Coordinates of N, CA and C and ligand atoms in Angstrom, one line a residue:
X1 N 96.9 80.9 108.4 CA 98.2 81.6 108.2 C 98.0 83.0 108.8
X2 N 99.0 83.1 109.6 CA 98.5 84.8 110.5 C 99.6 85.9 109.4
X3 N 99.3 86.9 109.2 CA 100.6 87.7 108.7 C 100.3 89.1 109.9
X4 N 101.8 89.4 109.9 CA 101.8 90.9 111.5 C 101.8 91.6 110.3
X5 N 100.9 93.3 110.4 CA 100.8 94.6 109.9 C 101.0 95.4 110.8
X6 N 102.3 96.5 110.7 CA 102.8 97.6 111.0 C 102.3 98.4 110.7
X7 N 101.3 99.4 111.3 CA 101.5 100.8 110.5 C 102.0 101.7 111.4
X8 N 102.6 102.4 110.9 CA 103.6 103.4 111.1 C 102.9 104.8 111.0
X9 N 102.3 104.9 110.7 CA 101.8 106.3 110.2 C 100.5 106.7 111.3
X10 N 101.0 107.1 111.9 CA 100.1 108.4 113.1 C 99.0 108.9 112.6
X11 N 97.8 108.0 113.0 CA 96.4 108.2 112.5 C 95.9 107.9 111.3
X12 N 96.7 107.7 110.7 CA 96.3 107.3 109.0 C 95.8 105.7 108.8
X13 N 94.7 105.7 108.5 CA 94.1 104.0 108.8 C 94.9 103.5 107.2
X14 N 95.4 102.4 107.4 CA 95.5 101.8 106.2 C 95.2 100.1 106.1
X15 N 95.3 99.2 105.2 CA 94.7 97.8 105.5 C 95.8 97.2 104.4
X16 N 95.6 95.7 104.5 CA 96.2 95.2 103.2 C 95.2 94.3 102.3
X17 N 95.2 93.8 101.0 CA 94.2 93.5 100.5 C 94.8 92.9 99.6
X18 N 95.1 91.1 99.6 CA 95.5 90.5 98.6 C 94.7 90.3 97.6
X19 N 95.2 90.4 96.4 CA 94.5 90.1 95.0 C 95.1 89.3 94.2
X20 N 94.2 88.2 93.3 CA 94.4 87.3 92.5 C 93.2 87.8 91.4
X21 N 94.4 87.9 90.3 CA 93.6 88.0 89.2 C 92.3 89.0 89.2
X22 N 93.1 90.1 89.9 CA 91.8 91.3 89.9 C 90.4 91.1 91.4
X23 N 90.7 90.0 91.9 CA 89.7 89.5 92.5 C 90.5 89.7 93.8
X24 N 90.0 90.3 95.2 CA 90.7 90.6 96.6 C 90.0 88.7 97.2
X25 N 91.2 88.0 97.0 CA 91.2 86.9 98.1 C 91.4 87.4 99.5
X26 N 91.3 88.1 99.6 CA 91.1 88.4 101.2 C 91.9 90.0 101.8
X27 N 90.6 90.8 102.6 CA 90.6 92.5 102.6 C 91.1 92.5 104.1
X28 N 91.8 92.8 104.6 CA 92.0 93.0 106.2 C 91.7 94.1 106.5
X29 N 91.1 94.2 107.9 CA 90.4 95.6 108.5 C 91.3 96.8 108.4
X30 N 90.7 98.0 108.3 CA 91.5 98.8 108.2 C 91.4 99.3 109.7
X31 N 92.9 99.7 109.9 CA 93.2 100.3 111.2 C 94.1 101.9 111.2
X32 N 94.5 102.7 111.8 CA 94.7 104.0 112.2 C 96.1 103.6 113.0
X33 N 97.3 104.2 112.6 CA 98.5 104.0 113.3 C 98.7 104.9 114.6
X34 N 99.7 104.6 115.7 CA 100.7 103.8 114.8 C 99.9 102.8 115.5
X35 N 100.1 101.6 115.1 CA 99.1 100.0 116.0 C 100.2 98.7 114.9
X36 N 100.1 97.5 115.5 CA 100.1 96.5 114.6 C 98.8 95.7 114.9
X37 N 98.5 94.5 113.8 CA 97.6 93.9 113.9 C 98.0 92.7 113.5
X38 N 97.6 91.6 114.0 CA 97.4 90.3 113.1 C 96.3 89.9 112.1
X39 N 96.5 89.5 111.2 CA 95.8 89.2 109.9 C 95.7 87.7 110.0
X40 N 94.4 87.0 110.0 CA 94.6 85.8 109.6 C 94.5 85.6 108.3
X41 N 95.1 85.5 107.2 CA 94.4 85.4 106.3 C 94.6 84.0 105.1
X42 N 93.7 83.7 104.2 CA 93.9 82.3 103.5 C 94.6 81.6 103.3
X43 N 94.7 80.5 103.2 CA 96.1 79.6 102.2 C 96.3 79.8 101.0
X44 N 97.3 80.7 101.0 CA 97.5 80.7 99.3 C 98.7 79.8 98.4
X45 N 97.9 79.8 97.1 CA 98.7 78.8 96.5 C 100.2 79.0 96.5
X46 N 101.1 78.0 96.1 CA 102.8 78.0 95.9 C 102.5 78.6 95.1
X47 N 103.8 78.9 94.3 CA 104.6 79.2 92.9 C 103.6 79.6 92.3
X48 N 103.0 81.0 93.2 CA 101.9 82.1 92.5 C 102.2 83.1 92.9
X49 N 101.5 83.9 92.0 CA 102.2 85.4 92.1 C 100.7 86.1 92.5
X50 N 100.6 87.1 93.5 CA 99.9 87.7 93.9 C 99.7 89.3 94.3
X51 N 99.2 90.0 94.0 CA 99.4 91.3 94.6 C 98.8 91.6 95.2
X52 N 99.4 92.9 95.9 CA 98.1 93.1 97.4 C 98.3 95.0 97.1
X53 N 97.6 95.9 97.6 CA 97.5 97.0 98.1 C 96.5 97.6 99.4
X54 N 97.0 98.5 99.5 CA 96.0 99.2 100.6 C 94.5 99.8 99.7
X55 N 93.6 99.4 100.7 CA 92.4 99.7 99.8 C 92.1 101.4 100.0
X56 N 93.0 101.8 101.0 CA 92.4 103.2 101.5 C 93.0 104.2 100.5
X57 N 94.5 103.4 100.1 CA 95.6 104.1 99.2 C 96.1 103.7 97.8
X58 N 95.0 102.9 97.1 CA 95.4 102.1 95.8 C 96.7 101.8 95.3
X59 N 97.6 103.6 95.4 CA 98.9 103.2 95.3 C 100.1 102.6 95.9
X60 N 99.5 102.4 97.1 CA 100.1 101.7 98.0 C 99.9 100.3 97.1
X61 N 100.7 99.5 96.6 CA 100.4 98.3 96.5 C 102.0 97.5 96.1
X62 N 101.6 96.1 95.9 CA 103.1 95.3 95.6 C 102.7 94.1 95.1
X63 N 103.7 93.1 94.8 CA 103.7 91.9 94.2 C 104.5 90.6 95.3
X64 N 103.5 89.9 95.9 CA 104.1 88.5 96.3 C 104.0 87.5 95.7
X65 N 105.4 87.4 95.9 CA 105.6 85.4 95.0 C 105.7 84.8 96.1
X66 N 104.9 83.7 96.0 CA 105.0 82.8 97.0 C 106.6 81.4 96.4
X67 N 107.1 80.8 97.3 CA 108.2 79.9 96.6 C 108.1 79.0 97.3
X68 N 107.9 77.7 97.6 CA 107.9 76.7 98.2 C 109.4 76.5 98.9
Ligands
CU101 CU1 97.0 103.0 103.1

């Protein structure tokens, strides 16, 4: 599964870092804007809820639901 990352922000490295249950199923490199990258990252299950944030910016973070 590839997902594209935008950053936007002029030199400021940021990453994304899915988490399940407190646990990062998978950290993507951190990079320095502006740049995109591709992420390959795991198969995650359906009709789960997962959250991700930037590891550089903790508050940076959100909630995916996956939906079949
Ligand atoms: Cu960040």
């Amino acid at each position: 599964m590839t997902l594209t990352m935008t950053n936007k922000d002029s030199g400021i490295p940021h990453n994304l870092a899915i988490i399940e249950s407190g646990t990062a199923v998978f950290s993507g490199e951190q990079f320095a804007g502006i740049a995109t990258e591709e992420y390959t990252i795991p198969a995650l299950d359906a009709n789960k809820t997962y959250s991700f944030r930037c590891d550089v910016h903790p508050n940076m973070k959100g909630t995916i639901e996956l939906v079949p």
